[in-house]
Structure formats: C-alpha cells, structure tokens
Coordinates of C-alpha atoms in Angstrom, one line a residue:
M1 CA -22.1 17.2 38.4
E2 CA -18.3 16.8 39.0
T3 CA -17.5 19.6 36.6
A4 CA -20.0 21.9 38.3
V5 CA -18.1 21.4 41.4
E6 CA -14.9 22.1 40.1
V7 CA -16.0 25.4 38.3
Y8 CA -17.5 26.4 41.6
K9 CA -14.3 25.7 43.6
Q10 CA -12.2 27.9 40.7
F11 CA -15.1 30.8 41.3
L12 CA -14.3 30.7 44.9
S13 CA -10.9 30.8 44.8
V14 CA -11.3 34.1 43.0
V15 CA -14.5 35.2 45.0
P16 CA -14.0 33.7 48.0
G17 CA -17.3 33.2 50.3
Q18 CA -19.7 34.1 47.6
P19 CA -23.3 32.7 49.3
D20 CA -24.7 31.5 45.8
A21 CA -21.6 29.8 44.8
I22 CA -21.2 28.1 47.8
N23 CA -24.9 27.1 48.1
N24 CA -25.0 25.4 44.4
M25 CA -21.7 23.8 45.1
G26 CA -23.4 22.2 48.2
V27 CA -26.3 21.4 46.5
C28 CA -23.9 19.7 43.9
L29 CA -21.9 17.8 46.6
I30 CA -25.2 16.5 48.1
E31 CA -26.4 15.2 44.8
L32 CA -22.7 13.6 44.5
D33 CA -23.2 11.8 47.7
R34 CA -20.3 13.7 49.3
S35 CA -22.5 15.0 52.1
N36 CA -19.5 15.5 54.5
E37 CA -17.7 17.9 52.4
A38 CA -21.1 19.8 51.7
I39 CA -21.8 20.1 55.5
K40 CA -18.0 21.4 55.9
I41 CA -18.8 24.3 53.2
L42 CA -22.2 24.8 54.2
S43 CA -21.5 25.2 57.8
D44 CA -18.6 27.5 57.4
A45 CA -20.8 29.7 55.1
V46 CA -23.7 29.7 57.8
D47 CA -21.5 31.2 60.3
I48 CA -20.9 33.8 58.1
Y49 CA -24.2 34.6 56.6
S50 CA -26.4 33.4 59.6
R51 CA -29.6 34.6 58.1
D52 CA -29.7 32.9 54.6
H53 CA -32.5 30.8 54.6
E54 CA -31.1 28.6 51.4
L55 CA -27.9 27.8 52.8
L56 CA -29.6 26.5 56.4
N57 CA -32.1 24.5 54.4
N58 CA -29.3 22.9 51.9
L59 CA -27.0 22.5 55.4
G60 CA -30.2 20.7 56.7
N61 CA -30.6 18.4 53.6
A62 CA -26.5 17.5 53.9
L63 CA -27.0 16.8 57.5
Q64 CA -30.3 14.5 56.6
K65 CA -28.2 12.6 54.2
S66 CA -25.5 11.8 56.9
K67 CA -28.3 10.7 59.1
R68 CA -27.7 13.6 61.6
I69 CA -31.4 14.1 61.6
E70 CA -31.7 16.0 64.9
D71 CA -28.8 18.3 63.6
A72 CA -30.9 18.8 60.4
V73 CA -33.9 19.6 62.1
A74 CA -32.5 22.2 64.4
R75 CA -31.1 23.6 60.8
F76 CA -34.2 23.5 59.2
H77 CA -36.0 25.6 62.2
S78 CA -33.5 28.2 61.7
A79 CA -34.5 28.3 58.1
L80 CA -38.2 28.2 59.0
D81 CA -37.6 31.0 61.3
L82 CA -36.6 33.1 58.6
Q83 CA -39.1 32.0 56.2
P84 CA -42.5 31.0 58.0
N85 CA -44.2 30.2 55.1
N86 CA -41.4 28.8 52.9
I87 CA -43.2 25.3 51.5
T88 CA -39.8 23.7 51.0
I89 CA -38.6 24.2 54.3
L90 CA -42.0 23.2 55.8
L91 CA -41.6 20.1 53.8
N92 CA -37.9 19.3 54.7
L93 CA -38.5 19.9 58.4
S94 CA -41.8 17.5 58.6
R95 CA -40.1 14.7 56.9
N96 CA -37.0 14.8 59.5
L97 CA -39.1 15.2 62.4
L98 CA -40.9 12.1 61.0
R99 CA -37.7 10.5 61.0
L100 CA -37.1 11.6 64.4
G101 CA -40.2 9.9 65.3
E102 CA -42.0 13.5 66.3
Y103 CA -45.1 12.8 64.7
D104 CA -47.5 15.2 66.1
R105 CA -45.0 18.1 65.5
A106 CA -44.8 16.8 62.0
L107 CA -48.3 16.8 61.3
S108 CA -48.6 20.5 62.5
Y109 CA -46.0 21.7 59.7
L110 CA -47.6 19.2 57.2
E111 CA -51.2 21.0 58.0
K112 CA -49.5 24.5 57.7
A113 CA -48.1 23.6 54.3
R114 CA -51.3 22.3 52.8
D115 CA -53.0 25.3 53.9
L116 CA -50.4 27.4 52.2
S117 CA -50.4 25.2 48.9
P118 CA -53.3 22.7 49.1
E119 CA -52.3 21.6 45.5
N120 CA -48.8 20.9 46.2
A121 CA -48.8 17.0 45.5
N122 CA -45.4 16.4 47.4
V123 CA -46.9 18.0 50.5
A124 CA -50.3 15.9 50.2
M125 CA -48.1 12.8 49.6
V126 CA -46.0 13.2 52.8
D127 CA -48.8 14.2 54.7
T128 CA -50.9 11.2 53.9
L129 CA -48.3 8.5 54.6
A130 CA -47.1 10.3 57.8
L131 CA -47.0 7.3 60.7
P132 CA -45.4 7.3 63.7
V133 CA -42.0 5.6 64.6
V134 CA -42.7 4.3 68.0
Y135 CA -46.6 4.0 68.9
N136 CA -48.0 5.4 72.6
S137 CA -50.5 2.8 72.2
A138 CA -52.8 0.3 70.2
E139 CA -55.1 2.6 69.8
E140 CA -52.7 5.0 68.2
I141 CA -51.9 2.5 65.6
V142 CA -55.7 2.2 64.6
T143 CA -56.1 6.2 64.8
A144 CA -53.0 6.4 62.6
R145 CA -53.8 3.8 60.0
E146 CA -57.6 5.5 59.9
R147 CA -56.1 8.7 59.2
L148 CA -53.6 7.4 56.3
T149 CA -56.4 5.8 54.4
S150 CA -59.0 8.7 54.8
K151 CA -56.2 11.0 53.9
L152 CA -55.3 8.2 50.8
A153 CA -59.0 8.3 49.7
E154 CA -59.2 12.1 49.6
M155 CA -55.7 12.1 47.2
E156 CA -57.5 9.2 45.1
N157 CA -60.3 11.6 44.2
Q158 CA -58.4 14.5 43.0
T159 CA -55.7 14.7 40.1
W160 CA -52.2 15.2 41.0
K161 CA -48.9 16.0 39.2
I162 CA -45.5 14.6 40.8
V163 CA -42.1 14.8 39.1
D164 CA -39.5 12.5 40.2
P165 CA -41.1 11.3 43.6
A166 CA -37.8 9.7 44.9
T167 CA -36.5 13.4 45.2
T168 CA -39.7 15.5 45.6
V169 CA -41.6 13.1 47.8
G170 CA -38.5 11.6 49.1
Q171 CA -39.8 9.0 51.2
T172 CA -41.4 5.3 51.3
N173 CA -44.4 3.6 53.3
F174 CA -41.4 1.7 55.7
F175 CA -43.4 1.9 58.7
L176 CA -46.6 0.8 57.7
A177 CA -45.7 -2.9 58.0
Y178 CA -44.7 -2.3 61.7
Q179 CA -48.7 -2.0 62.7
G180 CA -49.3 -5.5 62.1
A181 CA -52.1 -5.8 59.7
N182 CA -52.7 -6.8 56.0
D183 CA -51.1 -3.8 54.1
K184 CA -52.0 -5.0 50.6
D185 CA -54.7 -2.8 49.7
I186 CA -52.7 0.2 51.2
Q187 CA -49.7 -0.9 49.3
S188 CA -51.4 -1.2 46.2
R189 CA -53.3 2.1 46.3
V190 CA -50.6 4.1 47.1
A191 CA -48.7 2.4 44.1
A192 CA -51.7 3.4 42.0
L193 CA -51.7 7.0 43.4
Y194 CA -48.0 7.3 42.3
L195 CA -48.8 5.9 38.8
K196 CA -51.8 8.0 38.1
S197 CA -49.8 11.5 39.4
C198 CA -46.3 10.5 37.8
P199 CA -47.1 8.2 34.5
D200 CA -43.4 8.7 33.8
L201 CA -43.1 5.9 36.5
A202 CA -44.5 3.4 33.8
F203 CA -41.3 3.7 31.6
V204 CA -40.3 0.4 29.6
A205 CA -36.7 -0.3 28.9
D206 CA -36.0 -0.8 25.1
H207 CA -34.7 -4.8 25.7
C208 CA -37.9 -5.4 27.2
R209 CA -40.3 -4.8 24.5
P210 CA -40.3 -7.2 22.7
Y211 CA -38.0 -9.2 24.7
K212 CA -36.0 -12.2 23.4
R213 CA -32.8 -13.8 24.9
G214 CA -30.1 -14.0 22.9
V215 CA -29.0 -17.5 22.0
G216 CA -26.1 -19.2 24.0
R217 CA -25.5 -16.5 26.4
R218 CA -25.9 -16.5 30.3
I219 CA -29.0 -15.1 31.9
K220 CA -27.9 -11.3 33.0
L221 CA -29.4 -11.1 36.8
G222 CA -29.2 -7.9 38.4
F223 CA -29.5 -7.4 42.2
V224 CA -30.7 -3.7 43.0
S225 CA -30.0 -2.6 46.8
A226 CA -28.4 0.5 48.9
F227 CA -27.9 -2.0 51.5
L228 CA -25.7 -5.1 50.1
G229 CA -22.5 -3.9 52.4
K230 CA -22.2 -4.2 56.2
H231 CA -26.1 -4.1 56.9
T232 CA -28.5 -6.9 57.5
I233 CA -29.3 -6.7 53.8
G234 CA -26.0 -7.8 52.8
K235 CA -25.4 -10.4 55.6
L236 CA -28.5 -12.1 54.5
F237 CA -27.9 -12.1 50.5
Q238 CA -24.4 -12.2 50.1
G239 CA -24.4 -15.8 50.5
L240 CA -27.1 -16.2 47.4
I241 CA -25.3 -13.7 45.3
N242 CA -22.2 -15.5 45.6
G243 CA -23.3 -18.7 45.4
L244 CA -25.0 -18.6 42.0
D245 CA -23.6 -20.8 38.9
R246 CA -21.3 -18.6 36.9
N247 CA -21.9 -20.5 34.0
Q248 CA -26.0 -20.0 33.9
F249 CA -25.8 -16.4 35.4
E250 CA -24.2 -12.9 34.4
I251 CA -24.7 -11.5 38.0
I252 CA -24.8 -7.8 38.2
V253 CA -24.9 -5.6 41.3
F254 CA -26.3 -2.2 41.2
H255 CA -25.3 -0.5 44.3
L256 CA -27.3 2.4 44.8
G257 CA -25.1 5.1 46.5
P258 CA -21.3 6.1 46.6
D259 CA -18.3 3.6 46.1
R260 CA -17.7 2.3 49.8
R261 CA -15.6 -0.5 49.2
L262 CA -12.3 0.7 50.7
E263 CA -14.2 1.0 54.2
D264 CA -16.8 -1.7 53.6
K265 CA -15.7 -5.2 53.4
Y266 CA -18.5 -6.7 52.7
L267 CA -19.1 -4.7 49.5
A268 CA -15.4 -5.2 48.4
S269 CA -15.8 -9.1 48.6
L270 CA -19.4 -8.6 47.2
S271 CA -17.8 -6.7 44.1
D272 CA -14.6 -9.5 43.8
H273 CA -17.6 -12.3 43.3
V274 CA -19.8 -10.9 40.7
D275 CA -19.3 -10.1 36.9
H276 CA -20.3 -6.6 37.2
F277 CA -20.3 -4.2 40.3
L278 CA -21.6 -0.5 39.5
C279 CA -22.2 2.1 41.7
V280 CA -25.2 3.7 40.7
S281 CA -26.4 7.5 41.4
S282 CA -28.9 7.7 44.1
R283 CA -30.7 10.1 41.8
Y284 CA -33.7 8.1 40.6
L285 CA -33.8 8.9 36.9
Q286 CA -29.9 8.5 36.7
A287 CA -30.2 5.1 38.4
R288 CA -33.1 4.2 35.9
M289 CA -30.8 4.9 33.0
T290 CA -27.9 2.9 34.3
I291 CA -29.5 0.3 34.9
S292 CA -31.6 -0.2 31.5
E293 CA -28.3 0.4 29.7
M294 CA -27.4 -2.9 31.1
E295 CA -30.2 -4.7 29.6
P296 CA -30.7 -7.2 32.7
D297 CA -32.9 -10.2 32.1
I298 CA -34.3 -10.4 35.7
I299 CA -33.8 -7.9 38.2
Y300 CA -34.1 -9.1 41.9
Y301 CA -35.1 -6.4 44.6
T302 CA -33.7 -7.6 47.9
D303 CA -35.4 -4.7 50.1
I304 CA -38.4 -2.6 48.2
G305 CA -39.6 -0.1 50.7
M306 CA -36.4 0.7 52.8
E307 CA -35.5 3.7 50.8
P308 CA -37.1 5.8 48.1
V309 CA -34.9 4.9 45.0
S310 CA -35.2 1.2 44.8
Y311 CA -39.2 1.6 45.7
F312 CA -39.7 3.9 42.7
L313 CA -37.2 2.0 40.4
A314 CA -39.4 -0.9 40.9
F315 CA -42.5 0.8 39.1
N316 CA -40.4 0.9 35.6
R317 CA -40.2 -2.0 33.7
L318 CA -36.4 -2.3 33.6
A319 CA -36.1 -6.2 32.7
P320 CA -38.7 -9.0 31.6
V321 CA -38.7 -10.5 35.2
Q322 CA -38.7 -8.5 38.3
C323 CA -38.8 -9.7 41.5
A324 CA -39.2 -8.7 45.3
C325 CA -38.2 -10.8 48.5
W326 CA -38.3 -10.7 51.9
G327 CA -35.4 -8.2 52.8
H328 CA -38.7 -5.9 53.8
P329 CA -41.2 -8.7 54.1
V330 CA -44.1 -6.8 53.0
T331 CA -46.0 -6.6 49.6
T332 CA -45.0 -3.9 47.3
G333 CA -48.3 -3.1 45.7
I334 CA -46.4 -2.1 42.5
P335 CA -47.7 -3.6 39.2
N336 CA -44.5 -4.2 37.6
V337 CA -43.0 -6.3 40.4
D338 CA -44.0 -9.9 39.0
Y339 CA -43.0 -11.9 41.7
F340 CA -42.1 -12.1 45.7
I341 CA -40.1 -14.9 46.7
S342 CA -40.8 -16.5 49.9
W343 CA -40.8 -19.9 51.6
Q344 CA -43.4 -22.1 52.9
I345 CA -41.9 -22.5 56.7
H346 CA -42.0 -18.7 56.7
E347 CA -45.8 -18.1 55.5
P348 CA -49.2 -18.7 56.7
K349 CA -52.0 -20.2 54.9
A350 CA -53.5 -18.3 52.2
A351 CA -50.5 -16.2 52.3
S352 CA -50.8 -15.3 48.4
Q353 CA -53.8 -13.0 50.0
H354 CA -50.9 -10.6 51.5
Y355 CA -49.4 -10.2 48.2
S356 CA -50.3 -7.9 45.0
E357 CA -47.4 -9.9 43.3
E358 CA -47.6 -13.6 42.5
L359 CA -46.2 -15.1 45.5
I360 CA -43.6 -17.7 44.9
L361 CA -43.0 -20.3 47.7
F362 CA -40.0 -22.1 47.8
S363 CA -39.6 -25.5 49.9
G364 CA -36.8 -25.9 52.2
F365 CA -34.4 -23.2 53.6
C366 CA -34.4 -19.1 52.6
T367 CA -30.7 -18.2 52.7
N368 CA -27.0 -19.2 52.5
Y369 CA -26.1 -17.5 55.7
H370 CA -22.4 -17.1 57.0
P371 CA -22.6 -17.3 60.2
P372 CA -20.5 -14.7 62.1
S373 CA -17.6 -15.5 64.1
F374 CA -17.3 -14.7 68.1
A375 CA -14.4 -14.3 70.2
S376 CA -13.4 -17.3 72.3
S377 CA -13.1 -15.1 75.2
I378 CA -15.8 -12.5 76.2
K379 CA -16.2 -9.4 78.1
G380 CA -17.6 -9.6 81.5
R381 CA -21.0 -8.4 82.9
E382 CA -19.0 -5.8 84.5
A383 CA -17.8 -4.1 81.4
F384 CA -21.7 -3.4 80.6
G385 CA -22.5 -2.0 84.1
F386 CA -24.8 -5.4 84.8
N387 CA -25.3 -6.9 88.0
P388 CA -23.6 -10.3 87.9
D389 CA -26.8 -11.5 89.9
V390 CA -29.3 -10.7 87.4
N391 CA -30.9 -13.0 84.8
L392 CA -30.4 -11.2 81.8
Y393 CA -32.8 -10.7 79.0
V394 CA -31.6 -8.9 75.8
C395 CA -33.9 -7.7 73.2
P396 CA -31.6 -6.5 70.1
Q397 CA -34.7 -5.6 67.7
S398 CA -35.1 -2.2 66.1
L399 CA -37.0 0.1 68.4
F400 CA -39.7 0.6 65.9
K401 CA -40.6 -3.1 66.0
F402 CA -41.8 -2.6 69.7
H403 CA -45.5 -3.0 69.4
P404 CA -47.5 -2.0 72.2
M405 CA -49.0 -5.3 72.7
F406 CA -45.2 -6.7 73.8
D407 CA -45.6 -4.2 76.8
D408 CA -47.4 -6.5 78.7
M409 CA -45.1 -9.6 77.8
L410 CA -42.4 -7.6 79.2
V411 CA -44.1 -6.8 82.4
D412 CA -45.1 -10.3 82.9
I413 CA -41.1 -11.8 82.3
L414 CA -40.5 -8.9 85.4
R415 CA -43.2 -9.9 87.4
Q416 CA -42.4 -13.8 87.0
D417 CA -38.6 -13.3 87.5
K418 CA -37.8 -10.7 90.4
K419 CA -34.3 -11.0 89.4
A420 CA -35.1 -10.0 85.6
E421 CA -33.1 -7.1 83.7
I422 CA -34.2 -6.4 80.3
I423 CA -31.8 -4.9 77.9
L424 CA -32.8 -3.2 74.8
L425 CA -30.2 -1.3 72.3
D426 CA -30.8 2.4 71.1
G427 CA -32.1 3.0 67.8
Q428 CA -30.6 4.8 64.6
Q429 CA -32.0 8.2 66.3
S430 CA -31.9 8.7 69.8
N431 CA -35.2 10.1 70.2
W432 CA -36.7 6.7 69.6
G433 CA -35.3 5.2 72.9
R434 CA -36.7 8.6 74.5
L435 CA -40.2 7.6 73.2
L436 CA -40.1 4.0 74.2
K437 CA -38.9 4.7 77.5
N438 CA -42.1 7.5 77.8
R439 CA -44.3 4.8 76.8
F440 CA -42.9 2.2 79.2
S441 CA -43.2 4.8 82.1
R442 CA -46.9 5.1 81.3
S443 CA -47.3 1.2 81.1
S444 CA -45.7 0.1 84.4
V445 CA -43.3 1.3 87.0
E446 CA -41.4 -2.2 86.6
L447 CA -40.6 -1.5 83.1
T448 CA -38.9 1.9 84.2
K449 CA -37.0 0.1 86.7
R450 CA -35.6 -2.7 85.2
L451 CA -35.3 -2.4 81.6
S452 CA -32.4 -0.4 80.0
I453 CA -31.3 1.0 76.8
L454 CA -28.0 0.7 75.8
P455 CA -26.2 3.0 73.4
R456 CA -25.7 1.8 70.1
L457 CA -22.4 -0.7 70.1
S458 CA -19.9 -1.7 68.2
S459 CA -19.9 -5.1 66.5
N460 CA -17.6 -6.7 68.8
D461 CA -19.4 -5.3 71.9
Y462 CA -22.8 -6.4 70.5
F463 CA -21.6 -9.8 69.9
H464 CA -20.3 -9.8 73.4
L465 CA -23.7 -8.6 74.7
I466 CA -25.3 -11.5 72.8
K467 CA -23.2 -14.2 74.4
L468 CA -23.5 -12.6 77.8
A469 CA -27.2 -13.0 77.9
D470 CA -29.4 -15.5 79.8
V471 CA -31.8 -15.2 76.7
I472 CA -32.7 -13.6 73.8
L473 CA -36.0 -11.9 73.2
D474 CA -37.5 -11.7 69.7
T475 CA -40.2 -9.2 69.0
P476 CA -43.8 -10.2 68.3
I477 CA -45.7 -8.9 65.0
F478 CA -42.5 -8.1 63.3
C479 CA -39.6 -10.4 64.6
G480 CA -35.9 -10.7 63.9
G481 CA -33.8 -11.7 60.9
N482 CA -30.4 -11.1 60.9
T483 CA -30.5 -10.9 64.6
S484 CA -32.1 -14.1 64.7
F485 CA -29.3 -15.8 63.0
E486 CA -26.4 -14.1 64.7
A487 CA -28.0 -15.1 68.2
L488 CA -28.5 -18.7 66.9
A489 CA -24.8 -18.8 66.0
A490 CA -23.7 -17.8 69.3
G491 CA -25.9 -21.0 70.8
K492 CA -28.7 -18.8 72.1
V493 CA -32.1 -19.6 72.2
V494 CA -34.1 -16.8 70.6
V495 CA -37.6 -16.8 72.2
T496 CA -40.3 -15.8 69.4
L497 CA -43.8 -15.4 69.0
P498 CA -45.0 -16.4 65.7
G499 CA -47.1 -14.0 64.0
Q500 CA -49.8 -13.7 61.4
Y501 CA -47.7 -12.6 58.5
M502 CA -44.2 -13.5 57.1
R503 CA -42.7 -10.8 58.9
G504 CA -43.7 -12.4 62.1
L505 CA -42.9 -15.9 61.2
F506 CA -39.5 -15.8 60.1
T507 CA -37.8 -17.0 63.5
S508 CA -40.1 -19.6 64.1
G509 CA -39.8 -20.7 60.5
I510 CA -35.9 -21.0 61.4
Y511 CA -37.1 -23.4 64.3
I512 CA -39.1 -25.6 62.0
Q513 CA -35.9 -25.9 59.5
L514 CA -34.0 -26.9 62.9
G515 CA -36.9 -29.6 63.9
L516 CA -37.1 -27.6 67.0
E517 CA -40.9 -26.5 67.0
D518 CA -41.2 -27.5 70.8
L519 CA -39.4 -23.9 70.8
I520 CA -42.2 -22.2 69.6
P521 CA -44.8 -20.8 72.0
N522 CA -48.4 -20.0 70.6
T523 CA -49.4 -17.7 72.9
P524 CA -48.0 -14.4 74.8
A525 CA -48.2 -16.4 78.0
G526 CA -46.3 -19.2 76.3
Y527 CA -43.7 -16.6 75.3
V528 CA -43.1 -15.7 78.8
E529 CA -43.1 -19.2 80.4
L530 CA -40.4 -20.3 78.1
A531 CA -38.4 -16.8 78.6
V532 CA -38.7 -17.1 82.2
L533 CA -37.7 -20.9 82.1
L534 CA -34.7 -20.4 80.2
A535 CA -33.5 -17.6 82.3
T536 CA -33.9 -18.8 85.5
N537 CA -32.7 -22.6 84.9
A538 CA -29.6 -23.1 83.7
K539 CA -29.8 -26.6 83.3
E540 CA -32.8 -26.4 80.9
R541 CA -31.1 -23.1 79.0
I542 CA -27.9 -25.4 78.4
K543 CA -30.0 -28.1 77.3
Q544 CA -31.5 -26.0 74.6
E545 CA -28.6 -24.3 73.7
K546 CA -26.7 -27.8 73.1
R547 CA -29.6 -28.9 70.7
I548 CA -29.7 -25.7 68.6
K549 CA -25.5 -26.0 68.3
A550 CA -26.2 -29.8 67.2
R551 CA -28.3 -28.4 64.3
W552 CA -26.2 -25.5 63.0
T553 CA -25.4 -27.2 59.6
L554 CA -29.3 -27.2 58.8
I555 CA -29.6 -23.2 59.0
F556 CA -25.7 -22.3 58.0
N557 CA -23.9 -22.2 55.0
N558 CA -26.9 -24.0 53.5
K559 CA -27.1 -23.8 49.5
E560 CA -30.5 -25.3 49.0
T561 CA -31.9 -21.8 48.5
V562 CA -29.2 -21.3 45.5
F563 CA -30.2 -24.2 44.2
S564 CA -34.0 -23.1 44.5
H565 CA -33.6 -19.5 43.0
E566 CA -31.5 -21.0 40.0
E567 CA -34.6 -23.1 39.1
F568 CA -37.1 -20.3 39.7
F569 CA -34.9 -17.5 37.6
S570 CA -34.8 -20.0 34.6
E571 CA -38.3 -20.9 34.5
A572 CA -39.5 -17.4 35.2
L573 CA -37.4 -15.7 32.1
A574 CA -38.6 -18.6 29.7
A575 CA -42.4 -17.8 31.1
A576 CA -41.5 -14.4 30.3
E577 CA -40.1 -15.3 26.7
T578 CA -43.6 -17.3 26.3
K579 CA -46.1 -14.5 27.0
I580 CA -44.2 -12.2 24.2

C-alpha cells in the first residue's frame, strides 16, 4: 500500500490533478490510517471536481476515519445528490448518521438502500443493528429493541454472504449495552448470523491445531486493543499488563491502528514495558495474519465490541485460550471467546446467565489502577462561568449512558436542592448533547434552566472541574469505570445506584472494596437523598471524603488483580492442552 501511494505521487507529479489517481491515492492513504493526508488531497480535488461522487464519497470516508462525523455526513449528502441510488453512498451516509445519533434519518436511507438492493447483506446487517445513541424515552428503548430482534429474525431465516465484515459492515453492536437488559441472546444470535454469513470468520491458526506448548518457554500472552493509549481502556489495563511476571509471560501488545507513540505517552510507556509492541493494521484480514504469525498461547481482548476490528478478530481461533473482559462489560456472544473475566464484587447473583462465555469470577479487586496526579492549586468556579453560590453536581459520564430513567432522578435533585446546578460534558459528537437537551426540554423546565452541558475539556480542565464539584453523580444502568476512579482519586464521593448487570455495578463494587457499603443507596430516592445531603451539608461531605482518602490503598496500585490473572492464565492454558 505504501508503494502504491508513492506510485500515485509520481504519476500526479507528471499528470497533476488527475481525479482517478487522486481518488485511488486517497483510498490508499485511508487504508494506511493516514486520514489527514487523505482529507487534504481529496478536499483539494473536490474543490476542482465538485461533481465527482467518488471523490466526495471517499472524502467522507476519510473524514469519518478522523472522527469528523458531521463533516463526513455533509460530503456523503453531496455525493448522494449526484448519485441518489448509489448503495455504497447510501450505506456510508446511514452509518454516519447513526454515529451522530440521527436514528430516524438513518433508517430512512437504510430503507431506501434495502428497497434498491434487498439482497445486500451489508445493508441488511447495518439496518438490523441500527440503534439510537440518545433515546427520547424509555418507550423508544423498547421499540428499538423490538425492531432489532424482529429484523434479526428476518435475517436468520434467509441466506446471506458477507466478505470482510469489519470493512463492509463496519460497526459493532456497541450501543445495545446501554439499554439496560440482558443482551446474551441477542449477542449470541448476531454472532451466529455472522458466522453463517461469513464462514471465514471461523479461521483457526495453524499453531492452535493441535496445540502443544513448547517445554520450558514462557507463556505468550497477547493483548489486543485499539485503545491501550491515552484512553479509558489504557488507563484501566496498563497496571495489569505492566505488572505481569516476565519470568512466566512473554507479553505481546497488538495495537490496532497507526503508531502514535510519539504523541501518546501512555502508548510509549506501554511499549517500553512489554516484550513485543506491534502496531497492527486496522484492516481485519491483515491484523488476523499478523496476530496468528506471532503464535500467542493466550489472547486477552480488553474491549470487544468497542470497534469492529477486534470484534471480528475474536471470532477466529488465534490462540488456544481467548478471553474477554470488562473493558466493554457485556457478553460477546462469540463462540471462540472462551472466558469472560470479572469479579465477585462487580457481579450480581446468577451472573453466568448473562454471558455466552465461561464466566471467571475473581475474588478481590479488579485492576492495578495508577491514580492521576492533581495540581495542588485549582481553578476557581469563575473560570468555568459557575456561580460561586450554587451547589455543583457534576456527572462526567458519556452522554449515551444517560438512560431516560435517570431524568426523574435529576429533576428530583433540582427540586430538593434549590441551589443545585448540574453539569454534564459534551459527547464525542456535539449532536449527542443537542439530542439530550431536547429530551430534557420535554421532561422538565428545571432541567433546561439548571443543567448545563460543557464543551469537551482538556485533561487539566477536566481534573479542575472534578475538584470543584460538591458531588459527583454516576449514571444508573451503565455506570462509570475510569471516571469513578478519577473522582475517587480526587477525594470526591461518587453517588451511584447499583444496576442489574456488571455494567451497572462497577462503582458500587469499588465501594465494597473500600468497605464503604453505606455509600451505596438501593433506590432512586436513596440516590437523590445522598446526593443532596453531600452537596448541601459541607460537614457530612468532608467526613465522607476523608473516609475515602483514608482507604485509597485498597483501590489504587493494588496488584491483587495481577496475581489473580497470572494464576488463571496458567490454569486455563493447562486446561487447553488437556482438551487436545
């Protein structure tokens, strides 16, 4: 691919401005994860050839890769104006409208695409799995879930052919987990449909059949993720990866995507601590080959479901033992994922019913988390435009975690505390905040007047905001993970409401580890009562913050999880050899 780019550069130096060459070079740059370069050359070409739908479509793809989704949608619309019945453009537009949270608009284009090409499996799958990002109501959750299961049943009764689904479908079932239900059946059915439609997903690496570990060598343990840098996943898992015994384990990090170590200190630090750090192509088939060539004994997927490449890699048998875990805390439904690793303090009773994998429940604590450092002095409230007299409730969660049932709890806080001001942070897409504000405007006048959504903040400003808060609000149904650790590291109380599944029990599990179960309310009313008490009663707030700080050593730099993983990895690999 690099060679192709150079060939196109040479050609364009002789024949400047040739649109086909520019278009092909742009596609190559996108595939090489050099999307900014692709945007530059394709944008320049579109300025000249404004009616070239292929240039516009590929510019949209490059913008999407750079997470400039609103800009991508604009380009796909322009391309569609020129080619109204082009299936590729319709599908690209629909996928990006879904990323923006424009659910109904996306469905209208998907319906048109299905009418034009009813046998197109990629369109059918995107249409089937389409979900809102921000729900208008609890009723919409029910309707969207029923639509998904109905469409899934229709697809199960037909024969489809999908090639390279990481590219052609290009998305996962990520947003399903935020509805707040048991997703095991749906996840398993989706995985079965993919396997039926794309048998190549059942690939088995040569070293896995039959498997026999070499005598006297270390266990080759591979971590697969696109997010082990400056990201929630990186912060949650680097302590585990760096802490594993190198006398027992040969550690391989398969980083999905381009090499960003120069600008990402987390990635740079990680690469210094492991035996092999490989930047793996975000092209699924190339990634599969790279991983299988390293012949790992165990693969640990930290966040299956958060992006397409690792999701579809997990279908393959690339190691004798393959594990998923709580980076994205929902079952994968994938047959070749052998184990889901979790913790007793974070799971409800009968938790195994929520997983297609064999559930491994460790005792003790979940992560070797290294807390962030906070500046000794913090910005004043005026720096953020806050009234100094208000009681500041900060909920720093992603906006797609705001289940409609949370609205009434927020309203109750505002009604019980007349000095309350609730602060949220804007999402990856600014449209998510607009959608949530629209929902709030239908729910309550208080939410429109005394709730603000701040623009996305730098890391420093984010930590200043957390320190300024009187109380941190957790989201019910799907609670915080890294955000809870960061708030607790700032000495703040995080008010949480335990959910039915692991994804709603993480923060409460931290309090169990701290021995502070009295800070876990059991009802929405109890949540509101505790939040208001802490925000309005400085003496009580300081008391509880001191209790948290006194027990920091129980949750920070706790290597218990490292030892639990080491023991499990050895036992699981021995079991895999026995099976053979």
